[in-house]
Amino acid sequence: MQLTLRQAAQARAGQTQRPCVAPLRGLRPLARSASPLQPSTSSLSSSSPLARAPSSASPLRPGQPSRNARIGSRVVPQGIDPLAVGLFFAPGLAALVYAYFRGKGNMTDGLSHLLTEVSQGYFQPDVGGKNIPVSQGELSDLAGDEPLFKALYGWFMQYGGVYKLAFGPKAFIVISDPVVVRHIMKDNAFNYDKGVLAEILEPIMGKGLIPADLETWKVRRRAVVPAFHRQYYDAMVEMFGRCTERSVAHLDWEITAGKGKATVDMEQEFLSLGLDIIGLGVFNFDFGSINKQSPVIKAVYGVLKEAEHRSTFYLPYWNLPLADVLVPRQRAFRADLAVINQCLDDLIRRAKDTRVEEDPEVLQNRDYSKLKDPSLLRFLVDMRGEDVTNKQLRDDLMTMLIAGHETTAAVLTWTLFALVQAPEAEARVLEEIDRVVGDRTPTLDDLKAMPYLRACLGESLRLYPQPPILIRRALGEDVLPGGLKGDPNGYPIGKGADLFISVWNLHRSPYLWKDPDVFRPERFFEANSNPDFGGQWAGYRPDAVTGGQALYPNEVASDFAFIPFGGGPRKCVGDQFAMFEATVAAAMLLRRFSFKLAVPVEKVGMATGATIHTANGLPMTVTRRVPPGGSPAPQQEAKVPAAV
Ligand code: HEM
């Protein structure tokens, strides 16, 4: 957690390339939760400050002084104190002494407190937020079974919708209030960039849309958005159906081999399906991962794993000289990246060799049913006036490959997980699928006719947002609104302030949702509001979904209480792609197969990286389904088709 002196000096000098210290520490892989569907604050580890908080501590009392609130208002001394320098050379001893005097007897937390209290202000630029309630994290909380996003929920209940979380010398402002989120994502969106996330992702995604600087982002966003148009979606929905047929054939094959039933890790199945779909949709490359392994697939998983590792590691050791030569996992990462880059470069070269330059409107009106290559890459290369470099195209493709793969697979994983535990919802959704689609491959019109299935997918994203935390860094001064029961004058923050937007907290907030931990898709058909916001939050309005342009519940209908795809100018460009994909796959698989959890619910667990995935896979017992009054859906050929 500690900064080196050089990093500290840089930070004090206000350099933007500040060190990436433990920002995503809580997005740890392999942290497990015992109650995946309905986690509650009571599941916080006993070492958590919340667990020790007096039971009378009521939610949303932002004025309530925290045991560390005084840090925020302390006069900050300038310059590097020799004492602090000395402590860097004897942190263990100092931590022990400190822990002893605080009666904590825990060296890690002692070190954390020590660094917080000694170095806060020495090594941090002044990022304001002095009147924000402060909660101090314990390193031991993060090392325990609890992922950080769940711990953030506990502190939200204690400190309110805007609070500061101090870990060691670093502080993050945690936002769980829709009024404040709307301000950051929409009203003053360009005052924020992706901060530490961009630093982590830049070596992988280069100047792709997620980590890109503002200038590059503006140009690329303008180019990429028109590529997602009506004809493209029609072609994609067909392709989703063809790819899902492979999964159907694969499950059929497993069931036949298992003489009528099979145990299948459905999370892995969805990951393979998601990879095949994103490869075809973005650059017309068939990974064929449901049926085979290949060096490119191996490399993609390797790079995804490294992205996750980097987002959860304290120190950016990979930036050290020779780290990519000396550290085996960094060597492997370089090799994986080279394999993917080679594959993408070949695809880009081929697309450029066959370029037919056209205006975007002409490209959008091509007959997609006759196109051999309907991919985004084709569109981006053919667009008139877009003489984009190969490197930029590669960054765009890599970004969409990573952003669109695990996320969509996770939606399917958690939807299935939730549905098999909610018999009424499952029966209702099956009735809808049988009635609307039957054994056909769904079309875009079918998706429009299945509101309950769409609500189930939305509900899964509410309970398991991907990712559970969004990251921002202030590019200039701002005043955050106080939000529900916060400071009516707002919270002034300075350049460099790091923010966590807790999507998990928003989506499970008892101030925004009834029975927030319960899987209840019907909620998206009911209006909802909270007068305590004094009119600042417009509530959830179902007519803005069904009567408006949107098919799925979103940030507009919920006034930023439901933000599975973000909102404002940085909103996900692939939201419709992902939701159509998930709807097609869910309809086809639920229609043909019956699923039952093959392990006790608590064995599934939760692990987080960039997304929330299961800790141990999603083993399901799969059998062929007999629809009411019908015979089993026609069995697919056991031989899996090689190409779509
Ligand atoms: C269920 C699946 C998905 C989820 C939950 C999801 C979620 C998100 C979220 C929350 C953001 C905003 C991040 C922020 O504000 O910091 C985002 C951005 C983005 N997503 Fe997605 N996404 C999904 C699928 C996809 C797909 C399929 C693609 C591409 C085909 C994609 C491409 C992108 C890109 C390029 C951005 C950056 C947009 C920008 O900054 O301009 N995503 N996504």
XYZ file of C-alpha atoms and ligand atoms in Angstrom:
687
model
C 0.000 0.000 0.000
C 2.820 2.383 0.509
C 4.135 4.884 -1.976
C 7.764 5.075 -2.830
C 9.396 8.427 -2.164
C 9.711 9.079 -5.878
C 5.992 8.385 -6.347
C 5.205 10.547 -3.384
C 7.202 13.415 -4.797
C 5.412 13.027 -8.138
C 2.055 12.985 -6.454
C 2.837 16.114 -4.469
C 4.000 17.808 -7.640
C 0.512 17.113 -9.025
C 1.697 14.949 -11.912
C -1.160 13.162 -13.534
C 0.697 9.863 -13.895
C 0.286 9.135 -10.255
C 1.156 5.717 -8.943
C -1.523 3.132 -9.019
C -1.775 2.142 -5.404
C -4.321 -0.410 -4.369
C -7.309 1.282 -5.951
C -9.020 -1.881 -6.972
C -7.678 -3.868 -4.113
C -11.179 -4.947 -3.250
C -11.887 -6.314 -6.705
C -9.980 -9.373 -5.647
C -10.309 -12.553 -7.561
C -11.243 -15.607 -5.543
C -12.811 -13.735 -2.635
C -15.824 -15.828 -1.733
C -19.207 -14.964 -0.409
C -21.395 -17.385 1.420
C -24.706 -15.906 0.318
C -24.532 -15.073 -3.320
C -28.163 -14.294 -4.036
C -29.082 -12.273 -1.016
C -25.941 -11.041 0.646
C -26.585 -8.670 3.495
C -24.560 -6.487 5.800
C -24.882 -9.130 8.462
C -22.492 -11.227 6.437
C -19.699 -8.725 6.984
C -16.687 -10.291 8.580
C -16.410 -9.861 12.285
C -13.190 -7.933 11.855
C -14.964 -5.271 9.863
C -15.446 -1.891 11.499
C -19.110 -2.198 10.685
C -19.460 -5.424 12.575
C -18.032 -3.611 15.551
C -20.156 -0.496 15.095
C -22.686 0.103 17.843
C -25.989 -1.436 16.887
C -27.708 1.885 17.357
C -25.695 3.380 14.494
C -28.448 4.308 12.100
C -28.020 4.343 8.356
C -27.516 7.660 6.654
C -26.180 9.812 9.393
C -23.476 11.519 7.448
C -22.819 14.057 10.160
C -21.967 11.306 12.577
C -18.266 11.659 13.406
C -16.281 8.606 12.393
C -13.415 7.495 14.511
C -11.125 8.910 11.845
C -13.118 11.913 10.764
C -10.532 14.176 12.291
C -8.025 13.144 9.623
C -10.097 14.830 6.972
C -10.082 18.164 8.759
C -6.493 18.172 9.946
C -4.192 20.976 8.829
C -1.881 19.247 6.404
C 1.836 19.816 6.933
C 3.933 20.401 3.843
C 7.112 18.670 2.760
C 8.501 15.215 3.484
C 9.109 14.732 7.142
C 12.317 12.875 8.100
C 10.152 10.826 10.459
C 8.062 9.588 7.574
C 11.209 8.736 5.631
C 12.496 6.776 8.611
C 9.215 4.922 8.897
C 9.488 3.731 5.357
C 12.663 1.933 6.383
C 11.145 0.327 9.451
C 7.478 -0.137 8.665
C 7.104 -3.497 10.332
C 8.529 -2.368 13.644
C 6.616 0.874 13.555
C 3.406 -0.941 12.756
C 3.865 -3.302 15.655
C 4.499 -0.438 18.046
C 1.540 1.435 16.703
C -0.714 -1.609 16.784
C 0.398 -2.234 20.355
C -0.497 1.272 21.446
C -3.847 1.104 19.726
C -4.456 -2.252 21.344
C -5.188 -3.826 18.003
C -2.488 -6.446 18.047
C -2.665 -6.692 14.274
C 0.391 -5.718 12.350
C -1.258 -5.253 8.975
C -3.942 -2.941 10.302
C -1.400 -1.210 12.488
C 0.610 -0.460 9.384
C -2.455 0.743 7.566
C -3.429 3.115 10.390
C 0.098 4.281 10.782
C 0.511 5.083 7.127
C -2.848 6.793 7.060
C -2.226 8.996 10.017
C 1.412 9.801 9.330
C 1.424 10.105 5.612
C -2.013 11.464 4.751
C -1.265 14.921 3.515
C 2.457 14.335 3.114
C 2.114 12.239 -0.011
C -1.269 13.173 -1.334
C -2.027 16.242 -3.393
C -4.832 18.251 -1.832
C -7.923 16.693 -3.412
C -10.486 18.414 -1.213
C -13.502 16.572 0.107
C -12.757 17.850 3.618
C -16.386 17.770 4.740
C -17.035 14.237 3.503
C -17.555 11.662 6.281
C -14.513 9.413 6.548
C -14.428 5.679 7.035
C -11.083 4.028 7.464
C -10.657 0.623 5.877
C -8.786 -2.211 7.471
C -6.396 -4.193 5.338
C -7.560 -7.283 7.168
C -11.109 -6.652 5.906
C -9.819 -6.872 2.397
C -7.689 -9.901 3.017
C -10.712 -11.767 4.405
C -13.518 -13.553 2.624
C -15.388 -10.378 1.786
C -14.944 -8.689 -1.589
C -14.491 -4.923 -1.214
C -17.738 -4.047 -2.966
C -19.656 -5.799 -0.191
C -17.697 -4.024 2.519
C -18.489 -0.746 0.735
C -22.162 -1.526 1.261
C -21.724 -1.722 5.021
C -19.985 1.632 5.147
C -22.694 3.086 2.890
C -25.286 2.099 5.502
C -23.149 3.698 8.182
C -21.819 6.862 6.552
C -24.291 7.613 3.758
C -24.271 8.014 -0.006
C -20.984 9.948 -0.118
C -18.126 8.931 2.142
C -14.379 8.801 2.053
C -12.552 5.541 2.407
C -8.971 5.797 3.563
C -6.633 2.878 3.026
C -3.114 3.619 4.077
C -2.079 6.867 2.480
C -4.781 6.736 -0.153
C -8.370 7.957 0.015
C -11.273 7.176 -2.304
C -14.627 8.882 -2.326
C -17.334 6.230 -2.488
C -20.590 7.265 -4.142
C -23.823 5.333 -3.661
C -26.417 8.053 -4.298
C -28.190 8.452 -7.673
C -28.206 12.267 -7.496
C -24.434 12.363 -7.097
C -23.903 9.651 -9.708
C -26.012 11.602 -12.229
C -23.828 14.648 -11.607
C -20.589 12.728 -12.190
C -21.716 10.618 -15.146
C -23.933 13.072 -16.977
C -24.070 16.694 -15.779
C -20.316 17.204 -15.351
C -19.057 14.067 -17.100
C -16.113 15.703 -18.828
C -14.588 16.737 -15.539
C -13.712 13.083 -14.956
C -11.596 10.434 -16.592
C -11.061 6.766 -15.774
C -8.082 7.518 -13.522
C -6.342 4.509 -12.209
C -8.371 2.122 -14.373
C -6.945 3.745 -17.496
C -3.424 3.320 -16.101
C -4.032 -0.385 -15.595
C -5.738 -1.027 -18.917
C -3.588 1.127 -21.177
C -0.907 -1.562 -21.765
C -3.668 -3.918 -22.937
C -6.214 -1.677 -24.640
C -3.904 1.156 -25.719
C -6.115 4.046 -26.797
C -9.325 2.040 -27.018
C -12.504 3.788 -25.838
C -12.290 2.725 -22.188
C -8.796 4.002 -21.275
C -8.443 6.622 -24.068
C -7.573 10.247 -23.285
C -10.416 12.676 -23.933
C -9.180 13.852 -27.351
C -8.790 10.321 -28.739
C -12.023 9.225 -27.088
C -14.063 11.965 -28.827
C -12.805 10.961 -32.275
C -13.171 7.208 -31.769
C -16.550 7.383 -30.046
C -17.894 9.362 -33.037
C -16.597 6.653 -35.351
C -17.688 3.610 -33.348
C -21.267 4.535 -32.373
C -22.734 4.574 -35.944
C -21.422 1.032 -36.442
C -24.127 -0.216 -34.032
C -27.182 0.332 -36.238
C -30.493 -1.406 -36.916
C -29.320 -3.616 -39.808
C -26.266 -4.633 -37.842
C -28.440 -5.726 -34.906
C -30.672 -7.768 -37.209
C -27.627 -9.588 -38.541
C -26.225 -10.009 -35.042
C -29.437 -11.487 -33.623
C -29.277 -14.121 -36.347
C -25.649 -14.818 -35.553
C -26.439 -15.078 -31.802
C -28.981 -17.770 -32.709
C -26.485 -19.709 -34.830
C -23.839 -19.574 -32.098
C -26.345 -20.636 -29.431
C -27.222 -23.651 -31.612
C -23.666 -24.795 -30.952
C -24.246 -24.614 -27.211
C -27.527 -26.489 -27.682
C -25.692 -29.161 -29.683
C -22.962 -29.338 -27.078
C -25.418 -29.792 -24.186
C -27.339 -32.374 -26.212
C -24.124 -34.243 -26.781
C -23.306 -34.165 -23.051
C -26.801 -35.392 -22.141
C -26.622 -38.224 -24.651
C -23.202 -39.202 -23.327
C -24.575 -39.058 -19.768
C -27.583 -41.261 -20.720
C -30.238 -38.638 -20.156
C -28.570 -36.084 -17.905
C -25.270 -34.265 -17.590
C -23.473 -32.058 -15.126
C -22.155 -29.018 -16.939
C -20.356 -25.914 -15.700
C -22.736 -23.399 -17.235
C -20.490 -20.449 -16.458
C -17.814 -21.966 -18.669
C -20.427 -22.730 -21.322
C -21.529 -19.075 -21.324
C -17.929 -17.853 -21.459
C -17.274 -19.970 -24.557
C -20.507 -18.814 -26.171
C -19.683 -15.182 -25.326
C -16.212 -15.446 -26.828
C -17.474 -16.917 -30.097
C -20.136 -14.221 -30.372
C -17.900 -11.259 -29.622
C -15.238 -12.514 -32.058
C -17.750 -12.773 -34.889
C -19.621 -9.566 -34.054
C -16.581 -7.362 -33.640
C -14.083 -8.679 -36.193
C -15.727 -11.614 -37.964
C -13.322 -14.108 -36.418
C -14.680 -17.478 -35.403
C -12.964 -18.577 -32.198
C -15.091 -21.747 -32.259
C -14.347 -22.021 -28.558
C -17.362 -24.190 -27.733
C -15.757 -26.978 -29.731
C -12.037 -26.481 -29.602
C -9.021 -24.974 -27.904
C -6.619 -22.827 -29.890
C -3.542 -20.707 -29.128
C -5.604 -17.559 -29.725
C -8.308 -18.616 -27.256
C -5.651 -19.521 -24.714
C -4.036 -16.123 -25.251
C -7.365 -14.278 -24.840
C -8.008 -15.984 -21.488
C -4.409 -15.296 -20.454
C -4.756 -11.582 -21.181
C -8.146 -11.394 -19.430
C -6.626 -13.025 -16.378
C -3.749 -10.576 -16.369
C -6.134 -7.612 -16.700
C -7.911 -8.975 -13.630
C -4.637 -9.527 -11.770
C -3.517 -5.984 -12.475
C -6.796 -4.530 -11.326
C -6.381 -6.208 -7.960
C -2.695 -5.739 -7.228
C -1.238 -3.153 -4.892
C 1.776 -2.005 -6.863
C 2.202 -1.661 -10.630
C 5.313 -3.818 -10.555
C 4.832 -4.591 -14.264
C 6.002 -1.053 -15.020
C 9.378 -1.676 -13.422
C 12.292 -2.031 -15.836
C 12.756 -5.647 -16.977
C 9.614 -6.855 -15.165
C 8.266 -8.211 -18.446
C 11.505 -10.138 -18.940
C 12.136 -11.371 -15.413
C 8.660 -12.051 -13.986
C 7.259 -15.285 -15.493
C 3.607 -14.171 -15.492
C 4.590 -10.925 -17.191
C 6.583 -12.870 -19.786
C 3.519 -15.052 -20.403
C 1.354 -11.934 -20.662
C 3.666 -10.399 -23.296
C 3.564 -13.655 -25.254
C -0.260 -13.829 -25.055
C -0.583 -10.219 -26.131
C 1.698 -10.884 -29.093
C -0.506 -13.819 -30.225
C -3.696 -11.722 -30.080
C -2.053 -8.712 -31.692
C -0.814 -10.868 -34.547
C -4.331 -12.266 -35.051
C -5.944 -8.801 -34.941
C -3.269 -7.291 -37.204
C -3.935 -9.999 -39.817
C -7.680 -9.343 -39.676
C -7.163 -5.591 -39.958
C -4.782 -5.984 -42.891
C -7.260 -8.212 -44.718
C -10.124 -5.788 -44.043
C -8.052 -2.863 -45.313
C -6.990 -4.774 -48.431
C -10.668 -5.186 -49.352
C -11.788 -1.713 -48.312
C -14.750 -0.159 -50.138
C -15.037 3.407 -48.903
C -18.602 4.671 -48.288
C -20.462 7.287 -46.264
C -21.758 5.970 -42.936
C -25.405 6.235 -44.111
C -24.661 4.060 -47.142
C -22.890 1.514 -44.971
C -25.841 1.419 -42.589
C -28.229 0.699 -45.440
C -26.358 -2.182 -47.016
C -28.277 -5.446 -47.281
C -26.817 -7.167 -44.255
C -28.517 -10.468 -45.086
C -26.158 -10.755 -48.072
C -22.982 -9.510 -46.390
C -20.313 -12.119 -45.777
C -18.720 -9.921 -43.161
C -21.177 -7.792 -41.154
C -18.637 -7.054 -38.387
C -17.822 -3.759 -36.694
C -14.301 -3.948 -38.117
C -15.679 -4.001 -41.674
C -17.785 -0.915 -40.933
C -14.929 0.981 -39.255
C -12.539 0.260 -42.132
C -15.044 1.108 -44.872
C -16.225 4.377 -43.332
C -15.336 7.315 -45.568
C -12.864 9.813 -44.204
C -11.761 7.486 -41.408
C -8.122 6.919 -42.204
C -7.566 5.299 -38.914
C -4.229 3.701 -38.095
C -3.874 -0.053 -37.692
C -2.762 0.470 -34.108
C -5.919 2.463 -33.250
C -8.132 -0.156 -34.881
C -6.378 -2.877 -32.943
C -6.923 -0.949 -29.697
C -10.621 -0.518 -30.536
C -11.066 -4.216 -31.267
C -9.140 -5.371 -28.209
C -11.228 -3.064 -26.009
C -14.507 -4.407 -27.351
C -13.301 -8.000 -27.140
C -12.487 -7.598 -23.447
C -15.417 -5.322 -22.566
C -18.005 -7.522 -24.259
C -16.981 -11.051 -23.426
C -17.000 -11.841 -19.691
C -19.632 -9.220 -18.943
C -22.319 -10.804 -21.100
C -21.375 -14.311 -19.980
C -21.775 -13.149 -16.368
C -25.305 -11.859 -17.048
C -26.321 -15.280 -18.359
C -24.585 -17.065 -15.485
C -26.315 -15.069 -12.741
C -29.687 -15.053 -14.508
C -29.674 -18.843 -14.631
C -28.429 -19.044 -11.049
C -31.232 -16.757 -9.838
C -33.979 -18.345 -11.948
C -33.395 -21.896 -10.733
C -33.939 -20.596 -7.206
C -37.079 -18.627 -8.060
C -39.645 -21.199 -9.292
C -42.420 -18.648 -9.915
C -40.227 -16.403 -12.032
C -38.863 -19.436 -13.853
C -42.366 -20.714 -14.665
C -43.436 -17.280 -15.885
C -40.443 -16.831 -18.125
C -40.784 -20.331 -19.585
C -44.438 -19.697 -20.384
C -43.418 -16.520 -22.209
C -40.667 -18.210 -24.203
C -42.893 -21.170 -25.167
C -45.638 -18.800 -26.278
C -43.518 -16.310 -28.211
C -40.649 -18.292 -29.684
C -41.352 -21.989 -29.424
C -38.627 -23.854 -31.230
C -37.774 -21.071 -33.650
C -34.550 -19.147 -33.398
C -35.634 -15.794 -31.922
C -35.763 -12.696 -34.097
C -35.464 -9.086 -32.991
C -39.279 -8.873 -32.993
C -39.457 -11.911 -30.704
C -37.139 -10.164 -28.244
C -39.509 -7.221 -28.205
C -42.383 -9.552 -27.375
C -40.693 -11.032 -24.283
C -40.775 -8.303 -21.603
C -40.544 -10.736 -18.703
C -37.388 -12.401 -19.992
C -35.872 -8.954 -20.533
C -36.844 -7.978 -16.974
C -35.173 -11.166 -15.648
C -31.927 -10.206 -17.362
C -32.229 -6.664 -15.989
C -32.863 -8.035 -12.514
C -29.782 -10.210 -12.750
C -27.749 -7.116 -13.705
C -29.262 -5.228 -10.789
C -28.186 -7.888 -8.299
C -24.873 -8.672 -10.012
C -23.667 -5.539 -11.799
C -20.717 -6.021 -14.153
C -18.500 -4.416 -12.949
C -19.713 -3.710 -9.394
C -17.612 -0.539 -9.105
C -16.896 2.183 -11.674
C -13.841 4.379 -11.321
C -13.309 8.076 -11.955
C -10.645 10.705 -11.263
C -11.435 14.437 -11.160
C -9.633 16.430 -13.854
C -10.511 19.704 -12.144
C -12.313 21.091 -9.123
C -15.979 20.266 -8.658
C -18.695 20.389 -6.023
C -20.483 17.066 -5.605
C -24.164 17.345 -4.657
C -24.918 16.270 -1.086
C -27.464 13.662 -2.160
C -29.881 12.064 0.288
C -29.346 13.591 3.738
C -25.838 14.721 2.792
C -24.379 18.213 3.264
C -26.880 20.601 1.585
C -23.948 22.760 0.448
C -22.400 19.800 -1.326
C -18.855 18.485 -1.169
C -16.071 20.502 -2.853
C -13.396 18.215 -4.309
C -10.143 19.027 -6.075
C -8.246 17.877 -9.125
C -6.949 14.335 -8.709
C -9.702 13.143 -6.353
C -10.338 9.436 -6.935
C -13.932 8.229 -6.912
C -15.559 4.812 -6.709
C -19.106 4.771 -8.045
C -20.547 1.759 -6.246
C -23.004 0.249 -8.694
C -23.538 -2.600 -6.236
C -24.686 -0.158 -3.523
C -26.972 1.774 -5.860
C -28.575 -1.403 -7.176
C -29.157 -2.786 -3.679
C -29.937 0.482 -1.927
C -32.946 0.232 0.431
C -33.546 3.943 -0.284
C -34.143 3.164 -3.965
C -35.573 -0.360 -4.176
C -38.099 -2.414 -2.231
C -36.660 -5.736 -1.040
C -33.379 -4.827 -2.675
C -31.711 -8.222 -2.168
C -34.585 -10.236 -3.631
C -34.673 -11.422 -7.255
C -38.020 -10.023 -8.372
C -38.140 -9.091 -12.084
C -41.684 -7.702 -11.633
C -40.173 -4.616 -9.958
C -39.307 -3.255 -13.389
C -43.024 -2.986 -14.220
C -43.814 -0.970 -11.067
C -43.265 2.755 -10.483
C -41.092 3.576 -7.516
C -39.988 6.778 -5.776
C -38.717 8.122 -2.452
C -39.992 11.485 -1.118
C -36.942 11.750 1.179
C -34.979 12.915 -1.871
C -37.079 16.086 -1.916
C -37.703 15.786 -5.642
C -34.008 15.480 -6.547
C -34.407 11.842 -7.604
C -37.160 11.229 -10.155
C -37.646 7.602 -9.098
C -38.098 4.599 -11.362
C -40.614 5.033 -14.186
C -41.531 1.850 -16.077
C -43.274 3.825 -18.835
C -39.867 5.258 -19.754
C -38.829 1.689 -20.630
C -41.887 0.195 -22.264
C -43.308 3.369 -23.783
C -39.947 4.890 -24.622
C -37.173 3.887 -26.976
C -35.578 1.452 -24.584
C -36.394 -2.241 -24.386
C -34.521 -2.883 -21.171
C -34.643 -0.956 -17.882
C -31.869 1.613 -17.824
C -30.351 4.686 -16.178
C -32.848 7.056 -17.790
C -35.949 5.220 -16.547
C -34.408 4.918 -13.073
C -32.797 8.391 -12.940
C -29.376 6.812 -12.298
C -30.501 4.310 -9.664
C -29.946 1.461 -12.152
C -26.775 1.893 -14.187
C -25.673 -1.522 -15.483
C -24.169 0.117 -18.565
C -23.130 3.392 -16.965
C -24.721 6.556 -18.329
C -24.009 9.897 -19.947
C -21.373 10.267 -22.666
C -19.238 7.335 -21.450
C -22.149 4.904 -21.496
C -21.398 1.435 -22.842
C -21.563 1.300 -26.641
C -22.361 -2.428 -26.598
C -25.406 -2.389 -24.281
C -27.941 -3.466 -26.905
C -25.564 -5.971 -28.439
C -25.074 -7.567 -25.024
C -28.723 -7.616 -24.013
C -29.920 -8.994 -27.350
C -27.238 -11.656 -27.125
C -28.249 -12.634 -23.588
C -31.961 -12.684 -24.492
C -31.464 -14.932 -27.531
C -29.190 -17.336 -25.659
C -31.434 -17.494 -22.572
C -34.585 -18.080 -24.658
C -33.050 -20.898 -26.667
C -31.383 -22.699 -23.772
C -34.261 -22.368 -21.288
C -36.718 -23.606 -23.888
C -34.745 -26.772 -24.617
C -33.228 -27.752 -21.293
C -34.098 -28.018 -17.617
C -31.438 -26.831 -15.216
C -30.915 -27.646 -11.535
C -28.029 -26.569 -9.347
C -25.731 -29.559 -8.942
C -24.158 -28.196 -5.728
C -25.558 -26.426 -2.643
C -26.210 -22.725 -3.313
C -23.515 -21.537 -0.929
C -20.869 -23.556 -2.791
C -21.267 -21.327 -5.842
C -19.784 -18.279 -4.112
C -18.704 -15.021 -5.651
C -15.360 -13.886 -6.957
C -14.575 -10.554 -8.467
C -12.188 -9.308 -11.040
C -13.453 -6.882 -13.620
C -16.805 -8.669 -13.290
C -18.515 -10.659 -10.558
C -18.125 -14.299 -11.402
C -18.662 -17.451 -9.391
C -15.944 -18.688 -7.090
C -16.207 -22.294 -8.209
C -18.105 -22.373 -11.489
C -21.837 -22.961 -11.934
C -22.314 -26.754 -12.026
C -25.804 -27.525 -13.254
C -27.582 -30.822 -13.792
C -28.969 -30.511 -17.297
C -31.748 -32.625 -18.809
C -33.870 -32.209 -21.942
C -36.977 -30.195 -21.254
C -40.480 -31.284 -22.205
C -42.558 -28.130 -22.809
C -46.135 -28.311 -21.424
C -48.342 -30.277 -23.808
C -45.431 -30.991 -26.099
C -42.630 -33.331 -26.790
C -38.980 -32.490 -26.137
C -37.560 -29.948 -28.526
C -36.043 -31.677 -31.548
C -32.664 -33.016 -30.592
C -29.755 -31.286 -32.261
C -27.245 -33.245 -34.205
C -24.691 -34.471 -31.738
C -22.007 -33.340 -34.156
C -21.321 -29.725 -33.341
C -21.279 -27.447 -36.401
C -17.795 -26.094 -37.019
C -18.704 -22.755 -38.540
C -21.575 -20.334 -38.406
C -23.731 -7.224 -20.242
C -22.653 -6.834 -20.873
C -21.970 -5.524 -20.631
C -21.956 -4.761 -19.506
C -22.629 -5.049 -18.170
C -21.175 -3.581 -19.803
C -20.964 -2.555 -18.911
C -20.304 -1.387 -19.239
C -20.206 -0.253 -18.371
C -20.794 -0.165 -16.974
C -19.518 0.697 -19.036
C -19.228 2.104 -18.524
C -17.940 2.120 -17.766
C -17.703 3.441 -17.053
O -18.511 4.361 -17.134
O -16.660 3.528 -16.418
C -19.134 0.155 -20.305
C -18.379 0.818 -21.235
C -18.011 0.263 -22.450
N -18.431 -0.935 -22.969
Fe -19.666 -2.238 -22.085
N -20.740 -3.663 -21.099
C -21.207 -4.826 -21.647
C -21.034 -5.266 -22.926
C -20.278 -4.623 -23.884
C -20.113 -5.079 -25.240
C -20.792 -6.304 -25.845
C -19.261 -4.202 -25.839
C -18.775 -4.171 -27.262
C -19.300 -4.811 -28.261
C -18.901 -3.194 -24.857
C -18.052 -2.138 -25.072
C -17.864 -1.097 -24.199
C -17.024 0.053 -24.501
C -16.209 0.269 -25.774
C -17.124 0.909 -23.403
C -16.459 2.270 -23.235
C -17.389 3.356 -23.724
C -16.796 4.751 -23.639
O -16.069 5.046 -22.692
O -17.078 5.515 -24.551
N -19.551 -3.483 -23.689
N -19.656 -1.117 -20.422
